[in-house]
Amino acid sequence: LSADRAGTVKLTASALLEDAAGFYTRYLWESGEAAAARTYLEERGLTEETARSFRLGFAPTAWDRVCAAALAKGFTAAELERAGLSSRGRRGPLDRFRGRLMFPLADVRGRVRGFGARQMPGGEPPKYLNSPEGPLFRKNEVLYGLDRARSAIATAGRAIVVEGYTDVLALHQSGTANAVA
């Protein structure tokens, strides 16, 4: 790939990931299917305000809702696969994430680079499913919440590193804004 072509691929994948994050967020708050996910967040003590602030979402259980929506917007099956949102099915791309609470994984500037997806009670394992490694997402380069915590870390002179996504959310919600996972 030429430098220009590589840049176009990254921009397209980035736009696709941002679009998917918006889809998942809308689905969490507008879909009856996502009621269990909203209840899960509430049981964890997380407010809607916090969940919306971190752009949490829900992936439909259907096999191709995200892929179909992206294809309808002009994205290609190859772009879906490169962005880590799909796998190949016999009849076209299939959603990688189904029936899961979605945590957008952003870079330090807040750009979505992938997703962490938590299994809902009674859902299919594994408990957590991440985006695959690719040109935009490298798991070992992402600290969840760093885009939100950067300023507080600089002010405090330290970061609080916790195990999970919901730990970060709970700490930020309680006013501890220098937490990352």
XYZ file of C-alpha atoms in Angstrom:
181
model
C 0.000 0.000 0.000
C 1.143 3.502 -0.681
C 1.228 6.019 2.142
C -1.935 7.676 0.785
C -3.760 4.365 0.442
C -2.705 3.308 3.944
C -3.962 6.619 5.295
C -7.294 6.146 3.521
C -7.641 2.642 4.962
C -7.008 3.971 8.480
C -9.446 6.853 8.027
C -12.134 4.530 6.699
C -11.609 2.031 9.535
C -11.636 4.842 12.063
C -14.876 6.265 10.633
C -16.395 2.780 10.654
C -15.420 2.208 14.306
C -16.873 5.583 15.315
C -20.063 4.767 13.419
C -20.299 1.350 15.114
C -19.802 2.960 18.537
C -22.721 5.265 17.817
C -24.856 2.329 16.656
C -24.105 0.334 19.811
C -24.815 3.342 22.051
C -28.161 4.051 20.421
C -29.074 0.375 20.649
C -28.285 0.263 24.386
C -30.635 3.142 25.180
C -33.354 2.651 22.580
C -33.776 -1.118 22.263
C -35.961 -3.360 24.383
C -33.450 -6.127 23.739
C -30.845 -4.160 25.721
C -32.985 -3.922 28.892
C -30.872 -6.601 30.635
C -27.721 -4.613 29.870
C -29.256 -1.449 31.315
C -30.268 -3.432 34.406
C -26.740 -4.852 34.688
C -25.284 -1.328 34.679
C -27.801 -0.196 37.271
C -26.996 -3.204 39.494
C -23.319 -2.275 39.257
C -24.247 1.185 40.561
C -23.468 2.927 37.284
C -25.664 5.805 36.216
C -26.979 6.402 32.746
C -24.988 9.645 32.711
C -21.722 7.769 33.331
C -22.539 5.064 30.784
C -23.424 7.653 28.151
C -20.334 9.692 28.962
C -18.123 6.662 28.231
C -20.248 5.795 25.168
C -21.221 2.322 26.353
C -23.411 0.345 24.001
C -25.054 -2.975 23.336
C -24.546 -5.323 20.402
C -27.765 -6.870 19.089
C -28.067 -10.650 19.227
C -28.883 -10.823 15.511
C -26.087 -12.163 13.342
C -25.702 -9.175 11.028
C -27.357 -5.986 12.320
C -24.151 -3.936 12.569
C -22.784 -5.301 9.306
C -26.040 -4.644 7.447
C -26.197 -1.068 8.784
C -22.566 -0.408 7.811
C -22.987 -1.933 4.350
C -26.085 0.236 3.813
C -23.925 3.308 4.579
C -21.414 2.312 1.901
C -18.765 0.542 3.972
C -17.480 -2.707 2.456
C -17.263 -6.225 3.865
C -13.463 -5.960 3.708
C -13.556 -2.734 5.736
C -15.795 -4.373 8.343
C -13.345 -7.235 8.687
C -10.269 -4.939 8.871
C -11.977 -2.887 11.589
C -12.564 -6.078 13.606
C -16.339 -5.798 13.477
C -17.093 -8.889 11.406
C -16.110 -12.351 10.365
C -16.822 -14.070 7.075
C -20.048 -15.981 6.735
C -21.267 -18.045 3.813
C -23.707 -15.320 2.795
C -21.626 -12.297 3.742
C -20.128 -10.659 6.809
C -21.362 -11.618 10.277
C -21.224 -9.387 13.341
C -18.276 -10.271 15.590
C -20.087 -9.015 18.684
C -23.601 -10.225 19.509
C -25.647 -9.850 22.678
C -22.885 -8.066 24.591
C -22.362 -4.880 26.546
C -19.958 -2.818 24.449
C -17.085 -0.704 25.774
C -15.450 1.469 23.106
C -11.664 1.308 23.481
C -10.255 4.680 22.558
C -6.792 6.067 22.024
C -5.467 8.944 24.111
C -7.275 11.424 21.830
C -10.639 9.682 22.315
C -10.806 8.015 18.885
C -12.387 4.553 18.963
C -9.794 1.915 18.056
C -11.695 -1.227 19.027
C -14.140 -2.680 21.499
C -14.242 -4.709 24.655
C -17.471 -6.692 24.813
C -18.837 -8.214 28.011
C -21.001 -11.291 27.989
C -24.409 -10.773 29.543
C -25.722 -13.261 32.136
C -26.733 -16.408 30.284
C -24.846 -15.312 27.155
C -22.246 -17.198 25.158
C -18.677 -17.341 26.481
C -16.081 -15.971 26.662
C -16.888 -13.484 29.411
C -14.954 -10.762 27.539
C -14.339 -10.603 23.817
C -12.064 -7.900 22.426
C -11.564 -6.586 18.943
C -8.842 -8.511 17.135
C -5.393 -6.989 16.784
C -5.160 -4.868 13.651
C -3.833 -1.641 12.172
C -5.842 0.517 14.604
C -6.138 -1.733 17.655
C -3.315 -3.237 19.654
C -4.544 -4.350 23.056
C -1.193 -3.747 24.760
C -1.273 -0.090 23.625
C -4.688 0.799 25.064
C -5.470 1.889 28.602
C -9.231 2.034 29.027
C -10.300 5.520 30.035
C -6.943 7.205 29.389
C -8.551 9.719 27.051
C -10.819 10.746 29.939
C -8.181 10.465 32.704
C -5.204 12.153 31.049
C -5.734 15.596 32.540
C -6.482 14.231 36.034
C -3.371 12.024 35.866
C -1.247 15.046 34.982
C -2.755 17.063 37.829
C -2.421 14.262 40.416
C 0.972 13.132 39.161
C -0.229 9.527 39.187
C -2.681 7.122 37.672
C -4.825 4.575 39.441
C -4.729 1.368 37.415
C -7.612 -1.035 38.030
C -8.602 -4.360 36.543
C -11.793 -3.744 34.629
C -13.870 -1.357 32.587
C -16.644 -1.050 35.167
C -14.048 -0.327 37.860
C -12.918 2.685 35.832
C -16.508 3.810 35.349
C -17.305 3.528 39.066
C -14.185 5.463 40.049
C -14.813 8.236 37.535
C -18.440 8.395 38.660
C -17.296 8.842 42.267
C -14.916 11.656 41.317
C -11.664 9.723 40.961
C -10.905 10.846 37.434
C -7.314 9.521 37.216
C -8.392 5.856 36.957
C -7.604 3.648 33.948
C -7.752 -0.089 33.229
